[in-house]
Amino acid sequence: MTAGKSRPRLSITIMVEDFFISYIGNTMLNKIGKIKQSAINDIQTIRSLSDLDNYRIKYLARKGLVADLFDELRNVSAEERPHIGKIANELRNQVQSLFDEKKQNLESNVKHEQKRLDLTLPGRLSWVGTQHPLTQTLDEIKRIFFRMGFGIATGPEIEDDYHNFEALNFPPDHPARDMQDTFFISDKVLLRTHTSPVQIRIMENQPPPVRVIIPGRVYRNEAVSARSYCLFHQVEGLYIDEGVTFSELKGTLVAFAKEFYGSDIKYRFRPSYFPFTEPSAEMDITCFLCKGKGCRMCKQTGWLEILGCGMVDPNVYKFVGYDPEKYSGYAFGMGIERITLLRYSIDDIRILFENDVRFLKQF
Ligand code: DAH
């Protein structure tokens, strides 16, 4: 081969249909025909947009078969070039429109796929958490006492003997101090057995007037059964001011009970004993299941005990430095579990602590 600027042109001409064409021209026309056929065949096999991109690279890209063809057009003689160029152009347009049409089809399939809805599928439930029944009871109690002007206070669950017993006027040999009831951590440190020690902590830290409720967890070393658990919750109440009377205690608790249990309940206060109150009482309401006739829930008595209460014993004031001549007040305490079990007719206290969603989601 000799190197030169222009390649030697073959001058062979052949007859194609009605006119003569050069060998090179003929080769070009054949090539165009082959590309066209393969472009048509290929397009039919394409199923995805990424297949289609390969197709574009093969035929339409800068180095694709169609572009090659236009490169080769330079070899065609000036007389034949317009004719063959026109056919090459037609090929390019055809391949481009095959490509465009396929692209549109594939894209609309994708959209259709995305929009396709299966109306027979069951709806998806979103799981919404529910409040624990104890929290619901507690919130309701808080709401009622807040409206009556009570504030809220809390205290530690790990207590010392002084706050849990001594300052609450428990004598040294009181049975509640027994190891049987109390979880001792060490000789003088224990898990609080009631929320009453927070009364002492509040009075130690602020002068009267005091008007708070004290919700919290308490612990007792009892045999676990359907009726008792090693931990439970109480709400304590404390009101101290000048001239607070027992009738205010009754009025407040009756208002609470009517709001919480319903205005049609009957109630009674029975004399009782707590070391830190004098006089002390327990409050009963008519059983809301049998309306006082007597049933299993109220053990046939018609009454349910709902809380303990009383006037704060002057001995307690001595421990916290309040003047018993100037101030008087009342305290009360109720168990949240008991109320909750009664309210929702749940017959086993342990279920409140298992956190089984199948139980909890019913509330
Ligand atoms: N702390 C008592 C208990 O756990 C409940 C109680 C009774 C609290 C009378 C009080 C009260 O504040 O005045 O059984």
Coordinates of C-alpha atoms and ligand atoms in Angstrom, one line a residue:
M1 CA 0.0 0.0 0.0
T2 CA 1.4 3.4 -0.8
A3 CA 0.8 6.2 1.6
G4 CA -0.9 9.1 0.0
K5 CA -3.4 11.8 0.6
S6 CA -6.2 10.4 -1.4
R7 CA -7.0 6.7 -1.6
P8 CA -7.3 5.2 -5.1
R9 CA -10.9 5.0 -6.1
L10 CA -12.2 1.8 -7.7
S11 CA -13.8 2.6 -10.9
I12 CA -15.9 -0.6 -11.2
T13 CA -19.5 0.2 -11.7
I14 CA -22.4 -2.3 -11.5
M15 CA -26.0 -1.9 -12.3
V16 CA -28.5 -1.9 -9.5
E17 CA -32.1 -1.8 -10.6
D18 CA -32.2 1.0 -13.1
F19 CA -28.9 2.7 -12.6
F20 CA -25.2 2.1 -12.4
I21 CA -23.5 2.4 -9.2
S22 CA -19.8 2.2 -8.1
Y23 CA -18.5 -0.8 -6.1
I24 CA -18.0 1.4 -3.1
G25 CA -21.4 2.9 -3.4
N26 CA -22.9 -0.5 -3.6
T27 CA -21.0 -1.7 -0.6
M28 CA -22.4 1.3 1.3
L29 CA -25.9 0.5 0.3
N30 CA -25.5 -3.1 1.5
K31 CA -24.1 -1.9 4.7
I32 CA -27.0 0.5 5.2
G33 CA -29.4 -2.3 4.5
K34 CA -27.7 -4.6 7.1
I35 CA -27.6 -2.0 9.8
K36 CA -31.3 -1.2 9.2
Q37 CA -32.2 -4.9 9.5
S38 CA -30.2 -5.5 12.6
A39 CA -31.5 -2.2 14.2
I40 CA -35.0 -3.5 13.6
N41 CA -34.2 -6.9 15.0
D42 CA -32.4 -5.6 18.0
I43 CA -35.1 -3.2 19.0
Q44 CA -37.6 -6.0 19.4
T45 CA -35.4 -7.8 22.0
I46 CA -35.2 -4.8 24.3
R47 CA -37.0 -5.1 27.6
S48 CA -35.4 -2.5 29.8
L49 CA -34.1 1.1 29.8
S50 CA -30.6 -0.3 30.3
D51 CA -30.9 -2.6 27.3
L52 CA -32.0 0.5 25.4
D53 CA -29.0 2.4 26.4
N54 CA -26.8 -0.3 25.0
Y55 CA -28.8 -0.1 21.8
R56 CA -28.1 3.6 21.7
I57 CA -24.4 3.0 22.2
K58 CA -24.3 0.4 19.4
Y59 CA -26.2 2.5 16.8
L60 CA -26.6 6.1 17.7
A61 CA -23.6 7.2 19.8
R62 CA -20.7 9.1 18.4
K63 CA -18.8 5.9 17.7
G64 CA -21.8 3.9 16.8
L65 CA -22.6 2.1 13.6
V66 CA -24.6 5.0 12.1
A67 CA -21.8 7.5 12.8
D68 CA -19.3 5.1 11.2
L69 CA -21.4 5.0 8.2
F70 CA -21.3 8.7 7.8
D71 CA -17.5 8.6 8.2
E72 CA -17.3 6.1 5.4
L73 CA -19.5 8.4 3.2
R74 CA -16.3 10.3 2.6
N75 CA -15.1 7.5 0.4
V76 CA -18.0 7.7 -1.8
S77 CA -17.6 9.7 -5.0
A78 CA -19.0 13.2 -5.2
E79 CA -21.6 12.2 -7.8
E80 CA -23.0 9.3 -5.6
R81 CA -22.6 11.0 -2.3
P82 CA -25.9 13.0 -2.2
H83 CA -27.9 9.9 -3.1
I84 CA -26.2 7.5 -0.7
G85 CA -26.1 10.3 1.9
K86 CA -29.8 10.7 1.7
I87 CA -30.3 7.0 2.3
A88 CA -27.9 7.1 5.2
N89 CA -29.9 10.0 6.7
E90 CA -33.1 8.1 6.3
L91 CA -31.4 5.2 8.2
R92 CA -30.3 7.5 11.0
N93 CA -33.9 8.9 11.3
Q94 CA -35.4 5.5 11.3
V95 CA -33.0 4.2 14.0
Q96 CA -33.6 7.3 16.0
S97 CA -37.3 6.9 15.9
L98 CA -37.2 3.2 16.7
F99 CA -35.1 4.3 19.7
D100 CA -37.5 7.1 20.7
E101 CA -40.6 5.0 20.4
K102 CA -39.1 2.2 22.5
K103 CA -37.9 4.7 25.1
Q104 CA -41.4 6.1 25.4
N105 CA -42.9 2.7 25.8
L106 CA -40.5 1.6 28.4
E107 CA -40.9 4.8 30.4
S108 CA -44.6 4.6 30.4
N109 CA -44.4 1.0 31.5
V110 CA -42.3 2.0 34.5
K111 CA -44.8 4.7 35.4
H112 CA -47.7 2.3 35.0
E113 CA -45.9 -0.2 37.2
Q114 CA -45.5 2.3 39.9
K115 CA -49.0 3.5 39.8
R116 CA -50.5 0.0 39.7
L117 CA -52.7 -0.5 42.7
D118 CA -54.0 -3.8 43.9
L119 CA -57.3 -3.0 45.4
T120 CA -57.7 -6.5 46.8
L121 CA -54.8 -6.2 49.2
P122 CA -55.9 -5.7 52.8
G123 CA -55.1 -2.2 54.2
R124 CA -51.9 -1.8 56.2
L125 CA -52.7 -1.2 59.8
S126 CA -50.3 1.2 61.5
W127 CA -49.7 0.1 65.1
V128 CA -50.5 2.9 67.5
G129 CA -49.2 2.6 71.0
T130 CA -51.6 2.8 73.9
Q131 CA -51.2 4.1 77.3
H132 CA -50.6 1.6 80.0
P133 CA -53.8 1.2 82.1
L134 CA -51.8 2.2 85.2
T135 CA -50.7 5.4 83.5
Q136 CA -54.3 6.1 82.5
T137 CA -55.5 5.7 86.1
L138 CA -52.7 7.8 87.4
D139 CA -53.3 10.6 84.8
E140 CA -57.0 10.7 85.7
I141 CA -56.1 11.0 89.5
K142 CA -53.6 13.7 88.7
R143 CA -56.1 15.6 86.6
I144 CA -58.6 15.7 89.4
F145 CA -56.2 16.8 92.1
F146 CA -54.6 19.4 89.9
R147 CA -58.0 21.0 89.4
M148 CA -58.4 21.1 93.1
G149 CA -55.1 23.1 93.4
F150 CA -52.7 20.3 94.3
G151 CA -49.1 20.4 93.0
I152 CA -47.0 17.3 92.3
A153 CA -43.8 16.0 94.0
T154 CA -41.7 12.9 93.8
G155 CA -39.0 11.3 96.0
P156 CA -36.4 8.5 95.9
E157 CA -37.4 4.8 95.6
I158 CA -34.3 3.8 97.6
E159 CA -35.0 5.2 101.1
D160 CA -33.5 5.2 104.5
D161 CA -35.1 3.8 107.6
Y162 CA -35.5 7.3 109.0
H163 CA -37.8 8.7 106.2
N164 CA -39.6 5.4 105.5
F165 CA -40.4 4.6 109.2
E166 CA -38.9 6.7 112.0
A167 CA -39.9 10.2 111.0
L168 CA -43.4 8.8 110.1
N169 CA -43.7 7.9 113.8
F170 CA -43.4 4.1 113.4
P171 CA -42.3 2.7 116.7
P172 CA -39.0 0.7 116.6
D173 CA -40.9 -2.6 116.9
H174 CA -43.6 -1.9 114.4
P175 CA -44.4 -5.0 112.4
A176 CA -44.1 -3.1 109.1
R177 CA -40.4 -2.7 109.7
D178 CA -40.2 -6.5 109.6
M179 CA -37.9 -8.1 107.1
Q180 CA -41.0 -10.0 105.9
D181 CA -42.4 -6.8 104.4
T182 CA -39.5 -4.6 103.6
F183 CA -36.7 -5.1 101.1
F184 CA -33.6 -4.0 103.0
I185 CA -30.5 -3.1 101.0
S186 CA -28.5 -2.7 104.1
D187 CA -29.2 -2.2 107.8
K188 CA -30.7 1.3 107.4
V189 CA -31.3 1.5 103.6
L190 CA -34.3 -0.1 101.9
L191 CA -36.7 0.1 99.0
R192 CA -39.5 2.3 100.1
T193 CA -42.6 0.5 101.2
H194 CA -44.9 3.4 100.6
T195 CA -44.9 7.0 99.2
S196 CA -45.4 8.5 102.7
P197 CA -41.6 9.2 103.2
V198 CA -41.8 11.8 100.5
Q199 CA -44.2 13.7 102.9
I200 CA -41.2 14.0 105.3
R201 CA -38.8 15.0 102.5
I202 CA -41.1 17.8 101.4
M203 CA -41.8 19.1 104.9
E204 CA -38.0 19.1 105.6
N205 CA -37.5 21.3 102.6
Q206 CA -40.3 23.8 102.6
P207 CA -42.4 25.7 105.1
P208 CA -46.2 25.4 105.1
P209 CA -48.5 25.7 103.2
V210 CA -48.0 22.4 101.4
R211 CA -50.5 20.9 99.0
V212 CA -49.2 18.1 96.8
I213 CA -49.9 14.7 95.5
I214 CA -47.0 12.3 95.3
P215 CA -47.2 9.4 92.8
G216 CA -44.6 6.7 92.7
R217 CA -43.5 3.1 92.9
V218 CA -43.3 1.2 96.1
Y219 CA -41.9 -2.2 97.0
R220 CA -43.0 -4.9 99.4
N221 CA -41.5 -8.3 100.1
E222 CA -44.7 -10.2 99.6
A223 CA -45.4 -13.6 98.0
V224 CA -46.3 -12.8 94.4
S225 CA -49.9 -13.9 93.6
A226 CA -52.9 -12.7 91.5
R227 CA -53.6 -10.2 94.3
S228 CA -50.1 -9.0 95.3
Y229 CA -46.9 -8.2 93.6
C230 CA -43.5 -7.2 94.9
L231 CA -43.8 -3.7 93.5
F232 CA -46.8 -1.4 92.9
H233 CA -47.8 2.2 92.7
Q234 CA -49.3 4.7 95.2
V235 CA -50.5 8.2 95.1
E236 CA -49.9 10.1 98.3
G237 CA -51.6 13.3 99.2
L238 CA -50.5 16.0 101.7
Y239 CA -52.1 19.2 102.7
I240 CA -50.7 21.4 105.5
D241 CA -51.7 24.9 106.4
E242 CA -53.2 26.9 109.3
G243 CA -56.5 25.5 110.4
V244 CA -56.9 22.5 108.1
T245 CA -59.7 20.3 109.5
F246 CA -60.9 16.7 109.1
S247 CA -64.0 17.9 107.3
E248 CA -61.8 19.4 104.6
L249 CA -60.1 16.0 104.3
K250 CA -63.5 14.4 103.8
G251 CA -64.7 17.0 101.4
T252 CA -61.7 16.7 99.2
L253 CA -61.7 12.9 99.1
V254 CA -65.5 12.7 98.5
A255 CA -65.1 15.2 95.7
F256 CA -62.3 13.1 94.3
A257 CA -64.2 9.8 94.6
K258 CA -67.3 11.2 92.9
E259 CA -65.3 12.5 90.1
F260 CA -63.3 9.4 89.6
Y261 CA -65.9 6.7 90.3
G262 CA -69.1 8.5 89.4
S263 CA -71.4 10.8 91.3
D264 CA -73.8 8.1 92.2
I265 CA -71.5 6.2 94.5
K266 CA -72.0 6.0 98.2
Y267 CA -69.0 6.3 100.6
R268 CA -68.1 5.8 104.2
F269 CA -65.1 6.6 106.4
R270 CA -64.1 3.8 108.8
P271 CA -61.8 4.6 111.8
S272 CA -58.4 3.0 111.3
Y273 CA -54.8 3.3 112.4
F274 CA -51.6 4.6 110.8
P275 CA -48.6 5.7 112.9
F276 CA -48.3 9.0 111.0
T277 CA -52.0 10.1 111.2
E278 CA -54.3 10.8 114.1
P279 CA -57.1 10.3 113.8
S280 CA -56.8 7.8 110.9
A281 CA -59.5 6.5 108.6
E282 CA -60.1 4.3 105.6
M283 CA -62.5 5.3 102.9
D284 CA -64.8 2.8 101.2
I285 CA -67.1 3.3 98.3
T286 CA -70.0 1.2 97.2
C287 CA -68.9 -1.6 95.0
F288 CA -69.4 -0.4 91.4
L289 CA -69.9 -3.9 90.1
C290 CA -72.8 -4.9 92.2
K291 CA -73.8 -1.4 93.3
G292 CA -73.6 -2.5 96.9
K293 CA -75.6 -5.7 96.8
G294 CA -72.6 -7.9 97.4
C295 CA -70.5 -9.8 94.9
R296 CA -67.2 -11.6 94.4
M297 CA -65.3 -8.3 93.8
C298 CA -66.3 -6.8 97.1
K299 CA -66.3 -10.2 98.9
Q300 CA -70.1 -9.9 99.5
T301 CA -69.7 -6.8 101.6
G302 CA -71.0 -4.3 99.0
W303 CA -68.0 -2.0 99.9
L304 CA -64.6 -1.5 98.3
E305 CA -61.8 0.1 100.3
I306 CA -60.1 2.7 98.2
L307 CA -57.7 4.6 100.4
G308 CA -56.2 5.4 103.8
C309 CA -56.1 8.8 105.3
G310 CA -56.0 10.9 108.4
M311 CA -54.9 14.1 110.1
V312 CA -51.1 14.3 110.2
D313 CA -49.9 13.2 113.6
P314 CA -48.3 16.1 115.6
N315 CA -45.4 13.8 116.3
V316 CA -44.5 13.9 112.7
Y317 CA -44.3 17.8 112.8
K318 CA -41.6 17.4 115.5
F319 CA -39.4 15.5 113.1
V320 CA -39.6 18.1 110.3
G321 CA -39.6 21.2 112.5
Y322 CA -43.2 22.4 111.8
D323 CA -45.1 24.0 114.7
P324 CA -47.9 21.7 115.7
E325 CA -49.7 24.5 117.5
K326 CA -49.8 26.6 114.4
Y327 CA -50.3 24.1 111.6
S328 CA -52.5 21.2 110.9
G329 CA -53.1 19.1 107.9
Y330 CA -54.2 15.8 106.3
A331 CA -52.6 13.1 104.3
F332 CA -54.0 10.2 102.3
G333 CA -52.6 7.4 100.2
M334 CA -54.1 5.0 97.7
G335 CA -52.8 2.1 95.6
I336 CA -53.0 2.6 91.9
E337 CA -53.0 -1.1 90.9
R338 CA -56.0 -1.9 93.1
I339 CA -58.1 0.9 91.6
T340 CA -57.0 -0.1 88.1
L341 CA -57.8 -3.8 88.5
L342 CA -61.3 -2.9 89.9
R343 CA -61.9 -0.3 87.2
Y344 CA -61.1 -2.5 84.2
S345 CA -62.2 -5.8 85.8
I346 CA -58.7 -7.3 85.6
D347 CA -58.4 -10.3 87.9
D348 CA -54.6 -10.7 88.1
I349 CA -52.2 -8.0 89.2
R350 CA -49.2 -9.6 87.6
I351 CA -50.5 -9.0 84.1
L352 CA -50.0 -5.2 84.7
F353 CA -46.2 -5.8 84.9
E354 CA -45.7 -8.3 82.0
N355 CA -46.0 -5.7 79.3
D356 CA -47.6 -8.2 77.0
V357 CA -48.8 -6.2 74.0
R358 CA -51.8 -8.4 73.4
F359 CA -53.0 -7.2 76.8
L360 CA -51.9 -3.6 76.6
K361 CA -53.4 -2.8 73.3
Q362 CA -56.9 -3.4 74.7
F363 CA -56.7 -0.2 76.5
Ligands
DAH1 N1 -48.7 4.7 103.6 C1 -49.9 3.9 103.8 C2 -49.7 2.5 103.2 O1 -48.8 2.3 102.5 C3 -51.1 4.6 103.1 C4 -51.5 5.8 103.8 C5 -52.4 5.8 104.8 C6 -50.9 7.0 103.4 C7 -52.8 7.0 105.4 C8 -51.3 8.2 104.0 C9 -52.3 8.1 105.0 O2 -50.8 9.4 103.7 O3 -52.7 9.3 105.6 O4 -50.5 1.7 103.5

